[in-house]
CSV table of C-alpha atoms in Angstrom, one decimal:
chain,number,residue,atom,x,y,z
A,1024,MET,CA,-16.9,-3.4,7.2
A,1025,LEU,CA,-16.5,-2.5,3.5
A,1026,GLU,CA,-19.6,-3.3,1.5
A,1027,LEU,CA,-18.8,-5.4,-1.5
A,1028,ASN,CA,-20.9,-6.4,-4.5
A,1029,GLU,CA,-21.4,-10.0,-5.5
A,1030,GLU,CA,-18.4,-10.0,-7.9
A,1031,LYS,CA,-16.0,-8.6,-5.4
A,1032,ARG,CA,-17.2,-10.9,-2.6
A,1033,LEU,CA,-16.5,-13.9,-4.9
A,1034,ILE,CA,-13.0,-12.6,-5.7
A,1035,LYS,CA,-12.4,-12.1,-2.0
A,1036,LYS,CA,-13.5,-15.7,-1.2
A,1037,ASN,CA,-11.6,-17.2,-4.1
A,1038,VAL,CA,-8.3,-15.4,-3.2
A,1039,HIS,CA,-8.7,-16.2,0.5
A,1040,ASP,CA,-9.2,-20.0,-0.3
A,1041,PHE,CA,-6.3,-20.0,-2.7
A,1042,ALA,CA,-3.9,-18.2,-0.3
A,1043,LYS,CA,-4.9,-20.4,2.6
A,1044,LYS,CA,-4.3,-23.6,0.6
A,1045,GLU,CA,-1.3,-22.7,-1.6
A,1046,LEU,CA,0.6,-19.9,0.2
A,1047,ALA,CA,0.1,-20.4,3.9
A,1048,PRO,CA,2.0,-23.8,4.0
A,1049,GLN,CA,5.1,-22.2,2.4
A,1050,ALA,CA,5.1,-18.8,4.1
A,1051,ALA,CA,7.4,-19.9,7.0
A,1052,HIS,CA,9.8,-21.7,4.6
A,1053,TRP,CA,10.3,-18.6,2.4
A,1054,ASP,CA,10.8,-16.5,5.5
A,1055,ILE,CA,13.4,-18.7,7.0
A,1056,SER,CA,15.3,-19.6,3.8
A,1057,GLU,CA,15.1,-15.9,2.6
A,1058,GLU,CA,14.6,-17.3,-0.9
A,1059,PHE,CA,12.5,-15.5,-3.5
A,1060,PRO,CA,9.2,-17.5,-3.7
A,1061,TRP,CA,9.1,-18.1,-7.5
A,1062,GLU,CA,7.0,-21.2,-6.9
A,1063,SER,CA,4.4,-19.2,-5.1
A,1064,VAL,CA,4.6,-16.3,-7.7
A,1065,LYS,CA,3.9,-18.8,-10.5
A,1066,LYS,CA,0.8,-20.1,-8.6
A,1067,MET,CA,-0.4,-16.5,-8.1
A,1068,ALA,CA,0.1,-15.8,-11.8
A,1069,ASP,CA,-1.9,-18.9,-12.8
A,1070,ILE,CA,-5.0,-17.3,-11.2
A,1071,GLY,CA,-4.3,-13.8,-12.6
A,1072,LEU,CA,-3.0,-12.0,-9.5
A,1073,THR,CA,0.4,-10.8,-10.8
A,1074,GLY,CA,-1.4,-9.0,-13.6
A,1075,LEU,CA,-4.5,-7.8,-11.9
A,1076,ARG,CA,-4.0,-4.1,-12.7
A,1077,LEU,CA,-2.4,-4.7,-16.1
A,1078,PRO,CA,-4.4,-4.3,-19.3
A,1079,THR,CA,-5.9,-7.3,-20.9
A,1080,ALA,CA,-3.9,-6.5,-24.1
A,1081,TYR,CA,-0.8,-7.5,-22.2
A,1082,GLY,CA,-2.2,-10.5,-20.5
A,1083,GLY,CA,-3.5,-8.8,-17.4
A,1084,ALA,CA,-7.0,-8.7,-15.9
A,1085,GLY,CA,-7.7,-5.0,-16.1
A,1086,ALA,CA,-9.1,-4.9,-12.6
A,1087,ASP,CA,-9.8,-1.7,-10.7
A,1088,LEU,CA,-7.8,-0.5,-7.7
A,1089,THR,CA,-10.3,-1.7,-5.1
A,1090,THR,CA,-10.4,-5.2,-6.5
A,1091,CYS,CA,-6.6,-5.3,-6.3
A,1092,ALA,CA,-6.7,-4.2,-2.7
A,1093,ILE,CA,-9.2,-6.9,-1.8
A,1094,ALA,CA,-6.9,-9.5,-3.3
A,1095,LEU,CA,-3.8,-8.2,-1.6
A,1096,GLU,CA,-5.5,-8.1,1.7
A,1097,GLU,CA,-6.4,-11.8,1.5
A,1098,VAL,CA,-3.0,-12.8,0.3
A,1099,ALA,CA,-1.4,-10.9,3.1
A,1100,ARG,CA,-3.4,-12.9,5.7
A,1101,PHE,CA,-1.3,-15.9,4.8
A,1102,ASP,CA,1.9,-14.7,3.3
A,1103,HIS,CA,2.9,-11.0,3.7
A,1104,SER,CA,5.9,-11.2,1.4
A,1105,CYS,CA,3.8,-12.6,-1.4
A,1106,ALA,CA,1.4,-9.7,-1.0
A,1107,ILE,CA,4.3,-7.3,-1.3
A,1108,ILE,CA,5.5,-9.1,-4.4
A,1109,LEU,CA,2.0,-8.8,-5.9
A,1110,CYS,CA,1.9,-5.1,-5.0
A,1111,GLY,CA,5.2,-4.6,-6.8
A,1112,CYS,CA,4.1,-6.5,-9.9
A,1113,ASN,CA,1.0,-4.4,-10.3
A,1114,ILE,CA,2.3,-1.0,-9.3
A,1115,THR,CA,5.6,-1.1,-11.2
A,1116,GLY,CA,3.8,-2.8,-14.1
A,1117,ARG,CA,1.5,0.2,-14.5
A,1118,VAL,CA,4.5,2.5,-14.4
A,1119,LEU,CA,5.8,0.6,-17.5
A,1120,LEU,CA,2.5,1.5,-19.4
A,1121,ARG,CA,4.2,4.9,-19.9
A,1122,ALA,CA,7.3,3.3,-21.5
A,1123,SER,CA,7.9,2.5,-25.1
A,1124,GLU,CA,6.0,-0.2,-26.9
A,1125,ARG,CA,9.2,-2.3,-27.0
A,1126,ILE,CA,9.5,-2.2,-23.2
A,1127,ARG,CA,5.8,-2.9,-22.7
A,1128,GLU,CA,5.9,-5.9,-25.0
A,1129,ALA,CA,9.1,-7.2,-23.4
A,1130,PHE,CA,8.1,-7.0,-19.8
A,1131,LEU,CA,4.3,-6.6,-19.1
A,1132,ARG,CA,3.4,-10.1,-20.4
A,1133,GLU,CA,6.2,-11.6,-18.4
A,1134,ILE,CA,5.0,-9.9,-15.3
A,1135,ALA,CA,1.5,-11.1,-15.8
A,1136,LYS,CA,2.8,-14.7,-16.3
A,1137,GLY,CA,4.8,-14.5,-13.1
A,1138,LYS,CA,8.1,-14.8,-14.9
A,1139,SER,CA,9.5,-11.3,-14.4
A,1140,ILE,CA,10.0,-9.0,-11.4
A,1141,ILE,CA,10.8,-5.3,-11.8
A,1142,ALA,CA,12.3,-3.4,-8.9
A,1143,PHE,CA,11.6,0.3,-8.2
A,1144,GLY,CA,14.5,2.5,-7.1
A,1145,ALA,CA,13.8,5.9,-5.6
A,1146,THR,CA,15.3,6.0,-2.1
A,1147,GLU,CA,19.0,6.9,-1.7
A,1148,PRO,CA,21.3,7.1,1.4
A,1149,GLU,CA,20.7,10.8,1.6
A,1150,ALA,CA,17.3,11.0,-0.1
A,1151,GLY,CA,14.5,9.3,1.7
A,1152,SER,CA,11.8,11.8,2.9
A,1153,ASP,CA,13.3,14.4,0.6
A,1154,ILE,CA,13.1,12.5,-2.7
A,1155,ARG,CA,14.1,15.7,-4.6
A,1156,ALA,CA,17.5,15.4,-3.1
A,1157,ILE,CA,18.5,12.3,-5.1
A,1158,ARG,CA,22.0,12.3,-6.5
A,1159,THR,CA,21.8,9.5,-9.0
A,1160,VAL,CA,22.5,11.2,-12.3
A,1161,GLY,CA,21.5,10.3,-15.9
A,1162,LYS,CA,23.6,12.2,-18.4
A,1163,VAL,CA,22.9,12.1,-22.1
A,1164,HIS,CA,25.8,10.8,-24.2
A,1165,GLY,CA,24.8,10.2,-27.8
A,1166,ASP,CA,21.9,7.8,-27.9
A,1167,HIS,CA,22.3,6.7,-24.3
A,1168,TYR,CA,22.0,7.9,-20.8
A,1169,ILE,CA,25.0,7.3,-18.6
A,1170,VAL,CA,23.7,6.5,-15.1
A,1171,SER,CA,25.8,6.7,-11.9
A,1172,GLY,CA,24.6,6.7,-8.3
A,1173,GLU,CA,23.2,4.4,-5.6
A,1174,LYS,CA,19.7,3.3,-4.6
A,1175,SER,CA,19.1,2.0,-1.2
A,1176,MET,CA,16.5,-0.4,0.4
A,1177,MET,CA,15.3,-1.5,-3.0
A,1178,THR,CA,12.8,-4.3,-2.8
A,1179,PHE,CA,13.5,-7.2,-5.2
A,1180,ALA,CA,17.0,-5.9,-5.7
A,1181,GLU,CA,18.7,-9.2,-6.1
A,1182,VAL,CA,16.0,-11.0,-8.1
A,1183,ALA,CA,14.8,-8.3,-10.5
A,1184,GLN,CA,15.2,-8.6,-14.3
A,1185,ALA,CA,15.2,-4.8,-14.6
A,1186,PHE,CA,15.1,-1.6,-12.4
A,1187,VAL,CA,12.7,1.4,-12.8
A,1188,VAL,CA,14.9,4.1,-11.4
A,1189,LEU,CA,14.6,7.8,-10.6
A,1190,VAL,CA,17.6,9.8,-11.9
A,1191,ARG,CA,18.5,13.4,-12.0
A,1192,THR,CA,18.5,14.7,-15.6
A,1193,ASP,CA,18.6,18.4,-14.8
A,1194,VAL,CA,21.2,19.2,-12.1
A,1195,LYS,CA,20.0,22.9,-11.9
A,1196,ARG,CA,16.4,22.1,-10.8
A,1197,ARG,CA,15.2,20.0,-7.8
A,1198,GLU,CA,12.3,18.9,-10.0
A,1199,GLY,CA,14.5,17.8,-12.8
A,1200,ILE,CA,14.1,14.1,-12.2
A,1201,SER,CA,13.3,11.5,-14.8
A,1202,CYS,CA,12.3,7.8,-14.7
A,1203,LEU,CA,14.4,5.2,-16.6
A,1204,LEU,CA,14.2,1.5,-17.1
A,1205,ILE,CA,17.6,-0.1,-16.5
A,1206,GLU,CA,17.7,-3.6,-17.9
A,1207,HIS,CA,19.7,-6.0,-15.7
A,1208,LYS,CA,22.4,-6.9,-18.1
A,1209,GLY,CA,25.8,-5.4,-19.0
A,1210,PRO,CA,28.5,-4.0,-16.7
A,1211,GLY,CA,28.3,-1.4,-14.0
A,1212,ILE,CA,25.5,-2.7,-11.7
A,1213,ASP,CA,26.5,-3.8,-8.2
A,1214,ILE,CA,24.0,-5.3,-5.9
A,1215,GLN,CA,24.4,-5.6,-2.1
A,1216,ARG,CA,21.9,-7.9,-0.6
A,1217,LEU,CA,20.7,-6.9,2.9
A,1218,GLN,CA,19.6,-9.4,5.5
A,1219,GLY,CA,16.1,-8.5,6.3
A,1220,PHE,CA,14.3,-8.2,9.7
A,1221,GLY,CA,11.1,-8.7,7.8
A,1222,TRP,CA,10.0,-9.1,4.1
A,1223,ARG,CA,12.8,-11.7,4.0
A,1224,ALA,CA,11.6,-13.4,0.9
A,1225,THR,CA,11.6,-10.2,-1.2
A,1226,GLN,CA,15.4,-10.1,-1.5
A,1227,TRP,CA,15.8,-6.4,-0.9
A,1228,GLY,CA,19.1,-4.5,-0.8
A,1229,ASN,CA,21.2,-1.6,-2.2
A,1230,VAL,CA,22.0,-1.2,-5.9
A,1231,ALA,CA,24.9,0.9,-7.2
A,1232,PHE,CA,25.1,2.1,-10.8
A,1233,ASN,CA,28.5,2.9,-12.1
A,1234,GLU,CA,28.3,4.6,-15.5
A,1235,VAL,CA,25.6,2.2,-16.7
A,1236,LYS,CA,24.6,2.8,-20.4
A,1237,VAL,CA,20.8,3.1,-20.8
A,1238,PRO,CA,19.2,3.6,-24.2
A,1239,ILE,CA,17.4,6.9,-24.6
A,1240,GLU,CA,14.3,5.0,-25.5
A,1241,ASN,CA,14.2,3.5,-22.0
A,1242,LEU,CA,13.0,6.9,-20.7
A,1243,ILE,CA,9.6,6.4,-19.1
A,1244,GLY,CA,7.2,9.3,-19.5
A,1245,GLU,CA,8.5,12.8,-20.1
A,1246,LYS,CA,12.0,13.9,-19.2
A,1247,ASN,CA,12.3,15.9,-16.0
A,1248,ASN,CA,8.7,15.1,-15.1
A,1249,ALA,CA,8.9,11.9,-13.1
A,1250,LEU,CA,7.7,13.2,-9.8
A,1251,SER,CA,4.5,14.6,-11.3
A,1252,MET,CA,4.0,11.4,-13.4
A,1253,LEU,CA,4.4,9.1,-10.4
A,1254,LYS,CA,2.2,11.0,-8.0
A,1255,GLU,CA,-0.7,8.7,-8.4
A,1256,THR,CA,1.6,5.6,-8.4
A,1257,ILE,CA,3.0,6.7,-5.0
A,1258,GLN,CA,-0.5,7.2,-3.6
A,1259,GLU,CA,-1.6,3.7,-4.8
A,1260,GLN,CA,1.5,2.1,-3.3
A,1261,ARG,CA,1.0,3.8,0.1
A,1262,ALA,CA,-2.7,2.9,0.4
A,1263,LEU,CA,-2.1,-0.7,-0.8
A,1264,THR,CA,0.8,-1.2,1.6
A,1265,GLY,CA,-1.5,-0.1,4.5
A,1266,ILE,CA,-4.0,-2.7,3.3
A,1267,ILE,CA,-1.4,-5.4,3.2
A,1268,ALA,CA,-0.4,-4.7,6.8
A,1269,LEU,CA,-4.0,-4.9,7.9
A,1270,GLY,CA,-4.5,-8.2,6.1
A,1271,THR,CA,-1.7,-9.7,8.1
A,1272,ALA,CA,-3.1,-8.2,11.4
A,1273,GLU,CA,-6.5,-9.5,10.6
A,1274,GLU,CA,-5.3,-13.1,10.5
A,1275,ALA,CA,-3.3,-12.5,13.7
A,1276,LEU,CA,-6.4,-11.2,15.5
A,1277,GLU,CA,-8.6,-14.1,14.3
A,1278,GLU,CA,-6.1,-16.6,15.6
A,1279,ALA,CA,-5.9,-14.8,18.9
A,1280,VAL,CA,-9.7,-14.9,19.4
A,1281,LYS,CA,-9.8,-18.6,18.6
A,1282,TYR,CA,-7.0,-19.3,21.1
A,1283,ALA,CA,-8.7,-17.1,23.8
A,1284,LYS,CA,-11.8,-19.2,23.5
A,1285,MET,CA,-9.9,-22.5,23.8
A,1286,ARG,CA,-7.1,-21.7,26.3
A,1287,LYS,CA,-8.1,-22.3,29.9
A,1288,VAL,CA,-6.7,-20.3,32.8
A,1289,PHE,CA,-7.9,-20.8,36.4
A,1290,GLY,CA,-10.5,-23.2,35.1
A,1291,LYS,CA,-12.1,-21.0,32.5
A,1292,PRO,CA,-11.4,-19.8,29.0
A,1293,LEU,CA,-8.9,-17.0,28.7
A,1294,GLY,CA,-11.5,-15.1,26.7
A,1295,LYS,CA,-13.7,-14.7,29.7
A,1296,PHE,CA,-11.3,-12.3,31.4
A,1297,GLU,CA,-12.2,-8.7,30.7
A,1298,GLY,CA,-8.6,-7.7,30.2
A,1299,ILE,CA,-8.4,-10.0,27.2
A,1300,GLN,CA,-11.9,-9.2,25.9
A,1301,PHE,CA,-11.4,-5.5,26.0
A,1302,MET,CA,-8.0,-5.6,24.4
A,1303,LEU,CA,-9.1,-7.7,21.5
A,1304,ALA,CA,-12.3,-5.7,21.1
A,1305,GLU,CA,-10.3,-2.5,20.8
A,1306,ASP,CA,-8.0,-4.1,18.3
A,1307,PHE,CA,-11.0,-5.2,16.2
A,1308,THR,CA,-12.4,-1.7,16.3
A,1309,SER,CA,-9.0,-0.2,15.3
A,1310,LEU,CA,-8.6,-2.7,12.5
A,1311,GLU,CA,-12.0,-2.0,11.0
A,1312,ALA,CA,-11.5,1.8,11.3
A,1313,ALA,CA,-8.0,1.6,9.6
A,1314,ARG,CA,-9.4,-0.5,6.8
A,1315,LEU,CA,-12.1,2.1,6.1
A,1316,VAL,CA,-9.5,4.8,5.9
A,1317,CYS,CA,-7.5,2.7,3.4
A,1318,TYR,CA,-10.5,2.0,1.2
A,1319,GLN,CA,-11.6,5.6,1.3
A,1320,ALA,CA,-8.1,6.6,0.2
A,1321,LEU,CA,-8.3,4.1,-2.7
A,1322,SER,CA,-11.7,5.6,-3.7
A,1323,LEU,CA,-10.2,9.1,-3.7
A,1324,ILE,CA,-7.2,8.0,-5.8
A,1325,GLU,CA,-9.5,6.4,-8.4
A,1326,LYS,CA,-11.4,9.7,-8.6
A,1327,ASN,CA,-8.1,11.7,-8.8
A,1328,ALA,CA,-9.4,13.8,-5.9
A,1329,PRO,CA,-7.2,16.6,-4.6
A,1330,GLU,CA,-7.2,15.2,-1.1
A,1331,ALA,CA,-6.1,11.7,-2.3
A,1332,SER,CA,-2.4,12.3,-1.4
A,1333,VAL,CA,-3.2,13.1,2.2
A,1334,TRP,CA,-5.6,10.1,2.5
A,1335,ALA,CA,-3.1,7.7,1.0
A,1336,ALA,CA,-0.5,8.9,3.5
A,1337,MET,CA,-3.0,8.4,6.4
A,1338,ALA,CA,-3.9,4.9,5.1
A,1339,ASN,CA,-0.2,3.9,5.1
A,1340,LEU,CA,0.4,5.5,8.5
A,1341,LEU,CA,-2.7,4.1,10.2
A,1342,GLY,CA,-2.4,0.7,8.5
A,1343,GLY,CA,1.1,0.2,9.8
A,1344,GLU,CA,0.5,1.5,13.3
A,1345,THR,CA,-2.7,-0.4,13.8
A,1346,ALA,CA,-1.3,-3.7,12.3
A,1347,TYR,CA,1.8,-3.6,14.6
A,1348,GLN,CA,-0.4,-3.0,17.7
A,1349,VAL,CA,-2.9,-5.8,16.8
A,1350,VAL,CA,-0.2,-8.3,16.0
A,1351,ASN,CA,1.7,-7.5,19.2
A,1352,ASP,CA,-1.5,-7.9,21.3
A,1353,ALA,CA,-2.2,-11.3,19.5
A,1354,MET,CA,1.3,-12.4,20.5
A,1355,ASP,CA,0.6,-11.4,24.1
A,1356,VAL,CA,-2.6,-13.5,24.2
A,1357,TYR,CA,-0.5,-16.6,23.4
A,1358,GLY,CA,2.1,-15.7,26.0
A,1359,GLY,CA,5.5,-17.4,25.7
A,1360,LEU,CA,4.3,-19.6,22.9
A,1361,GLY,CA,3.4,-16.5,20.9
A,1362,TYR,CA,7.1,-15.4,21.2
A,1363,SER,CA,8.4,-18.7,19.8
A,1364,ARG,CA,9.0,-19.4,16.1
A,1365,GLU,CA,6.7,-22.3,16.3
A,1366,LEU,CA,3.9,-19.9,15.7
A,1367,PRO,CA,3.7,-17.2,13.0
A,1368,PHE,CA,3.3,-14.1,15.2
A,1369,GLU,CA,6.9,-13.1,15.4
A,1370,ARG,CA,7.0,-13.3,11.5
A,1371,TYR,CA,3.8,-11.2,11.3
A,1372,LEU,CA,5.3,-8.6,13.7
A,1373,ARG,CA,8.6,-8.4,11.7
A,1374,ASP,CA,6.7,-8.0,8.4
A,1375,VAL,CA,4.2,-5.3,9.5
A,1376,LYS,CA,7.0,-3.3,11.1
A,1377,ALA,CA,8.3,-2.4,7.7
A,1378,THR,CA,5.2,-0.4,7.0
A,1379,GLN,CA,6.1,1.9,9.9
A,1380,ILE,CA,9.5,2.7,8.6
A,1381,ALA,CA,8.3,5.6,6.4
A,1382,ASN,CA,6.3,7.2,9.1
A,1383,ALA,CA,8.2,10.5,9.1
A,1384,THR,CA,7.6,10.9,5.3
A,1385,LEU,CA,3.9,10.1,5.8
A,1386,LYS,CA,3.5,12.6,8.6
A,1387,MET,CA,5.1,15.3,6.5
A,1388,GLU,CA,2.6,14.6,3.7
A,1389,ILE,CA,-0.3,14.8,6.1
A,1390,GLY,CA,1.2,17.9,7.6
A,1391,ARG,CA,1.3,19.6,4.2
A,1392,GLY,CA,-2.5,18.9,3.9
A,1393,LEU,CA,-3.1,20.2,7.4
A,1394,PHE,CA,-0.9,23.3,7.5
A,1395,GLY,CA,-0.5,24.0,3.8
A,1396,LYS,CA,2.4,23.6,1.4
A,1397,GLU,CA,4.1,26.8,2.6
A,1398,PHE,CA,4.8,24.9,5.9
A,1399,SER,CA,6.7,22.1,4.2
A,1400,PRO,CA,10.4,21.8,5.1
A,1401,GLU,CA,11.4,22.4,1.5
A,1402,ALA,CA,9.2,25.5,1.1
């Protein structure tokens, strides 16, 4: 178990109590309705969660990465989608710190207040694992970029006030990729909402940009340097997503243990059967081990350690795999009742499955650390 100081223990308890009281009762509703949970986002903003990692100058809390992870883990126990929303607010908000002062003033305070959601667009139909293969192009025309292309599987696609998008600004170099903020106004933006298996409240989908005019000043960071600039951001997102999956699994395991103590089979509690005890004991062990990997990854990211990228990938991979197994086992403990929508386990399972989707990319990243960059597919 991660050893926390008094301040972090208090944060953990306060967020846990808040999420259990304010988010848990609404989680099933947001999942079934597939509505974006603005009501819950406002409540999270009221206690500073949407701006945890943002500077105090813009209304944030200026918290460190570990504190953010602790909060996300506790929120994820009671509402996985809300944890994903918080992760997006804090990760994308920090990307905007590299934008112009106008953009920072326009969006960061609104993110901290829970009034603005910014979507991040990197993946494309033919550019997932190989992000350098993106085809969305940003061509300079006077004092604007003209952006054309399509981004797929974009979280918050339908509800976002703006998009942070990776675009190719140098067609001759694979590394010639830049980061632009595209404000959600004006013609040329077409959003296709996708019906989700999980993360249903996050309103994700595909976004097509057809000759969208973007002011030159909306460039984030240096031109043709987005991949290098976003390296740490990607690491943070991977490790935090692993933590979110584990938070959901932790709640599932806790509920399964309680049920195994109460449910009687052949005249004795289900938990007295070795098959159930051993399964849940292994799940508990796997959960704690995966959590330690995630927090070790976060520590390395904060230190800007060379091995942080590999550990972040391991955290995401192990977090997703472990969470899915733990939730699946918890569902089995409940039997047929666990398979019903009367209980949250089927929602838990659908939500944590999303963390496994990027496994091929994660294993490629780990493989680069294990074999060396010369063994990468693009080498």
